[in-house]
Amino acid sequence: MPVAFSDLRIAAYCPRKLYYRRREPDREPPESVAERRDLATCYPDLLAADDATLRELPIDEPPPRYRRTLERARDRLDCWEDLVDPTARNVYLTGRECHGIAHKVLGDPPRPSIVSPGDPPDAGVWKPHSVQAVAAAKALAWERQRPVESAVVEYPTHGVVRTIDLTTRRKAAYREALRSAASLDGPPSRIENDAKCEPCEYASECGVRSRSLSSLLGD
């Protein structure tokens, strides 16, 4: 049975979190997620907006910095026009192994774009978003019956847009997440990463206890 893109993203972050998420499948994302993703539909308007207007929007940078970052993306990317006016938005894709929503499908060559409501890393994209983007690219390739070798990940609250190639390493991470999600039939072992556990909404149910700095240092 094909696995949902969102399950693959969560499995890449923490398989144990996916276990708890599947126990409440009807959980809806907060309204703020849609508001933040909607920024990716109006880049020209954001570039033209004054500081006062930008301050009223859910952006996570000072207006001048936000505008400069978005301008650099416009000047650098070969797919800017497609990002602004994609072939389709919020497209449900079904592949041989996975299925889910691509927030945008760009033109020729075809490639999907995944829009994240969160913060970008300093360079590249986070591993869960890489896995989700690879999944979307594979599903798009399956539907179009042609290779899809790249994808886009957008972080519109920061004006950051990054393209990724489907490298061997990214495909391996996708395969690992696919195996984790497809074989999940009980709570996996806890991960040892306090940075991931502290913001997780399932931390108390999971039973993970964050360790203090003094305990980590052996005091």
Short mmCIF file of C-alpha atoms in Angstrom, two decimals:
data_model
loop_
_atom_site.label_atom_id
_atom_site.label_comp_id
_atom_site.label_asym_id
_atom_site.label_seq_id
_atom_site.Cartn_x
_atom_site.Cartn_y
_atom_site.Cartn_z
CA MET A 1 0.00 0.00 0.00
CA PRO A 2 1.44 3.44 -0.90
CA VAL A 3 2.61 5.53 2.06
CA ALA A 4 1.54 9.16 2.54
CA PHE A 5 4.12 11.89 1.91
CA SER A 6 3.39 13.29 5.36
CA ASP A 7 4.08 9.91 6.99
CA LEU A 8 7.42 9.74 5.22
CA ARG A 9 8.30 13.24 6.40
CA ILE A 10 7.48 12.35 10.00
CA ALA A 11 9.28 9.01 9.79
CA ALA A 12 12.40 10.82 8.58
CA TYR A 13 12.15 13.09 11.63
CA CYS A 14 11.27 10.39 14.19
CA PRO A 15 9.55 7.02 13.57
CA ARG A 16 8.20 7.06 17.12
CA LYS A 17 6.43 10.36 16.43
CA LEU A 18 4.79 8.73 13.41
CA TYR A 19 3.53 5.91 15.63
CA TYR A 20 1.74 8.40 17.89
CA ARG A 21 0.47 10.48 14.96
CA ARG A 22 -1.15 7.43 13.37
CA ARG A 23 -3.11 6.85 16.54
CA GLU A 24 -5.02 10.08 15.85
CA PRO A 25 -5.29 10.19 12.04
CA ASP A 26 -8.02 12.87 11.99
CA ARG A 27 -5.80 15.48 13.61
CA GLU A 28 -5.92 18.70 11.58
CA PRO A 29 -2.97 21.09 11.30
CA PRO A 30 -3.46 24.49 12.94
CA GLU A 31 -4.87 27.29 10.81
CA SER A 32 -1.53 29.09 10.98
CA VAL A 33 0.01 26.39 8.76
CA ALA A 34 -2.29 27.28 5.86
CA GLU A 35 -1.71 31.01 6.42
CA ARG A 36 2.04 30.54 6.23
CA ARG A 37 1.91 28.30 3.16
CA ASP A 38 -0.36 30.81 1.42
CA LEU A 39 2.58 33.23 1.33
CA ALA A 40 4.06 31.02 -1.41
CA THR A 41 1.14 31.94 -3.69
CA CYS A 42 1.85 35.69 -3.78
CA TYR A 43 5.60 36.29 -4.12
CA PRO A 44 5.23 39.28 -6.55
CA ASP A 45 2.86 40.98 -4.11
CA LEU A 46 5.27 40.34 -1.24
CA LEU A 47 8.15 41.84 -3.21
CA ALA A 48 6.08 44.95 -3.89
CA ALA A 49 4.65 45.29 -0.36
CA ASP A 50 5.84 48.04 1.95
CA ASP A 51 7.28 47.36 5.41
CA ALA A 52 4.01 48.07 7.22
CA THR A 53 2.14 45.52 5.11
CA LEU A 54 4.80 42.86 5.57
CA ARG A 55 4.73 43.34 9.34
CA GLU A 56 1.05 42.34 9.35
CA LEU A 57 1.82 39.03 7.61
CA PRO A 58 3.14 35.79 9.17
CA ILE A 59 6.73 36.35 8.05
CA ASP A 60 9.64 35.56 10.35
CA GLU A 61 12.18 38.14 9.17
CA PRO A 62 12.36 41.95 9.36
CA PRO A 63 10.69 43.32 6.20
CA PRO A 64 13.88 44.68 4.53
CA ARG A 65 15.72 41.39 5.04
CA TYR A 66 12.71 39.38 3.91
CA ARG A 67 12.41 41.40 0.72
CA ARG A 68 16.15 41.07 -0.03
CA THR A 69 16.06 37.30 0.47
CA LEU A 70 13.08 36.95 -1.84
CA GLU A 71 14.74 39.17 -4.43
CA ARG A 72 17.84 36.95 -4.37
CA ALA A 73 15.64 33.90 -4.93
CA ARG A 74 13.96 35.63 -7.88
CA ASP A 75 17.30 36.55 -9.44
CA ARG A 76 18.97 33.19 -8.81
CA LEU A 77 16.36 30.58 -9.65
CA ASP A 78 15.75 29.26 -13.16
CA CYS A 79 12.22 28.26 -12.13
CA TRP A 80 11.02 31.56 -10.64
CA GLU A 81 8.28 32.11 -13.22
CA ASP A 82 6.99 28.59 -12.61
CA LEU A 83 6.98 29.16 -8.85
CA VAL A 84 4.92 32.31 -9.30
CA ASP A 85 2.58 30.72 -11.87
CA PRO A 86 2.87 26.93 -11.51
CA THR A 87 1.23 24.41 -13.79
CA ALA A 88 -0.96 23.34 -10.86
CA ARG A 89 -1.33 23.87 -7.12
CA ASN A 90 -2.15 21.39 -4.35
CA VAL A 91 -2.01 18.41 -6.67
CA TYR A 92 -2.74 14.96 -5.30
CA LEU A 93 -0.14 12.56 -6.68
CA THR A 94 -0.17 8.77 -6.49
CA GLY A 95 2.96 6.78 -7.17
CA ARG A 96 3.90 3.13 -6.91
CA GLU A 97 5.17 3.56 -3.34
CA CYS A 98 3.77 6.83 -2.01
CA HIS A 99 1.00 9.38 -2.38
CA GLY A 100 0.14 12.86 -1.20
CA ILE A 101 -0.09 16.55 -2.03
CA ALA A 102 2.50 18.49 -4.00
CA HIS A 103 1.86 22.13 -3.17
CA LYS A 104 2.95 23.11 -6.67
CA VAL A 105 3.82 21.28 -9.86
CA LEU A 106 6.21 23.23 -12.05
CA GLY A 107 6.43 23.12 -15.83
CA ASP A 108 8.93 21.51 -18.16
CA PRO A 109 10.88 19.61 -16.98
CA PRO A 110 8.19 18.72 -14.43
CA ARG A 111 9.11 18.92 -10.77
CA PRO A 112 7.15 19.23 -7.54
CA SER A 113 7.45 21.92 -4.91
CA ILE A 114 6.88 21.32 -1.21
CA VAL A 115 5.99 24.37 0.88
CA SER A 116 7.04 24.31 4.53
CA PRO A 117 5.48 26.63 7.13
CA GLY A 118 8.63 26.45 9.27
CA ASP A 119 12.18 27.76 9.36
CA PRO A 120 14.88 26.77 6.85
CA PRO A 121 18.31 25.45 7.78
CA ASP A 122 21.31 27.67 7.08
CA ALA A 123 21.92 25.75 3.85
CA GLY A 124 20.02 23.14 1.88
CA VAL A 125 16.79 21.70 3.28
CA TRP A 126 15.91 19.69 6.35
CA LYS A 127 16.07 15.90 5.93
CA PRO A 128 12.28 15.40 6.45
CA HIS A 129 11.54 17.94 3.72
CA SER A 130 14.12 16.31 1.45
CA VAL A 131 12.40 12.95 1.95
CA GLN A 132 8.97 14.48 1.31
CA ALA A 133 10.23 16.21 -1.84
CA VAL A 134 11.82 13.00 -3.16
CA ALA A 135 8.53 11.17 -2.52
CA ALA A 136 6.61 13.83 -4.45
CA ALA A 137 9.11 13.66 -7.32
CA LYS A 138 8.84 9.88 -7.51
CA ALA A 139 5.05 10.01 -7.50
CA LEU A 140 5.06 12.69 -10.19
CA ALA A 141 7.45 10.60 -12.29
CA TRP A 142 5.17 7.58 -11.89
CA GLU A 143 2.12 9.57 -13.04
CA ARG A 144 3.88 11.29 -15.95
CA GLN A 145 5.86 8.19 -16.92
CA ARG A 146 9.03 10.23 -17.29
CA PRO A 147 12.04 10.93 -15.08
CA VAL A 148 11.82 13.68 -12.47
CA GLU A 149 15.31 14.45 -11.21
CA SER A 150 14.81 17.53 -9.04
CA ALA A 151 12.37 19.21 -6.69
CA VAL A 152 11.86 22.49 -4.87
CA VAL A 153 11.35 23.21 -1.17
CA GLU A 154 9.96 26.62 -0.19
CA TYR A 155 10.15 28.30 3.21
CA PRO A 156 7.93 31.31 2.45
CA THR A 157 7.92 32.82 5.95
CA HIS A 158 11.62 33.55 5.36
CA GLY A 159 11.49 34.16 1.62
CA VAL A 160 13.78 31.16 1.08
CA VAL A 161 13.40 28.84 -1.92
CA ARG A 162 15.82 25.98 -2.52
CA THR A 163 16.09 23.42 -5.28
CA ILE A 164 17.38 19.92 -4.67
CA ASP A 165 18.59 17.16 -6.97
CA LEU A 166 17.48 13.59 -6.36
CA THR A 167 20.94 12.39 -5.41
CA THR A 168 21.80 8.87 -4.34
CA ARG A 169 22.02 10.05 -0.72
CA ARG A 170 18.59 11.69 -0.81
CA LYS A 171 17.04 8.61 -2.39
CA ALA A 172 18.63 6.43 0.30
CA ALA A 173 17.09 8.61 3.02
CA TYR A 174 13.73 8.28 1.27
CA ARG A 175 14.08 4.49 1.18
CA GLU A 176 14.93 4.40 4.87
CA ALA A 177 11.86 6.48 5.75
CA LEU A 178 9.70 4.32 3.48
CA ARG A 179 10.86 1.15 5.23
CA SER A 180 10.23 2.71 8.66
CA ALA A 181 6.74 3.92 7.76
CA ALA A 182 5.68 0.77 5.93
CA SER A 183 6.81 -1.62 8.68
CA LEU A 184 5.53 0.38 11.65
CA ASP A 185 3.25 -1.83 13.77
CA GLY A 186 4.25 -0.77 17.28
CA PRO A 187 6.18 1.97 19.05
CA PRO A 188 9.78 2.05 17.78
CA SER A 189 12.70 2.65 20.08
CA ARG A 190 13.09 6.17 21.39
CA ILE A 191 15.61 8.34 19.62
CA GLU A 192 18.42 9.99 21.54
CA ASN A 193 18.03 13.56 20.37
CA ASP A 194 16.72 16.06 22.89
CA ALA A 195 16.59 18.77 20.24
CA LYS A 196 13.89 16.77 18.44
CA CYS A 197 12.06 15.63 21.56
CA GLU A 198 11.65 18.98 23.31
CA PRO A 199 9.32 20.59 20.72
CA CYS A 200 7.41 17.36 19.96
CA GLU A 201 3.72 17.44 20.87
CA TYR A 202 3.93 13.78 21.89
CA ALA A 203 6.88 14.15 24.29
CA SER A 204 4.82 13.63 27.45
CA GLU A 205 2.93 10.66 26.02
CA CYS A 206 6.11 9.19 24.59
CA GLY A 207 7.80 9.35 27.98
CA VAL A 208 10.98 11.01 26.75
CA ARG A 209 12.75 12.88 29.51
CA SER A 210 15.03 15.71 28.47
CA ARG A 211 18.37 15.71 30.26
CA SER A 212 19.88 18.81 31.75
CA LEU A 213 23.28 20.10 30.70
CA SER A 214 24.71 19.20 34.09
CA SER A 215 23.51 15.60 33.78
CA LEU A 216 24.99 15.32 30.30
CA LEU A 217 28.31 16.53 31.67
CA GLY A 218 28.17 14.05 34.51
CA ASP A 219 27.69 16.53 37.34
#
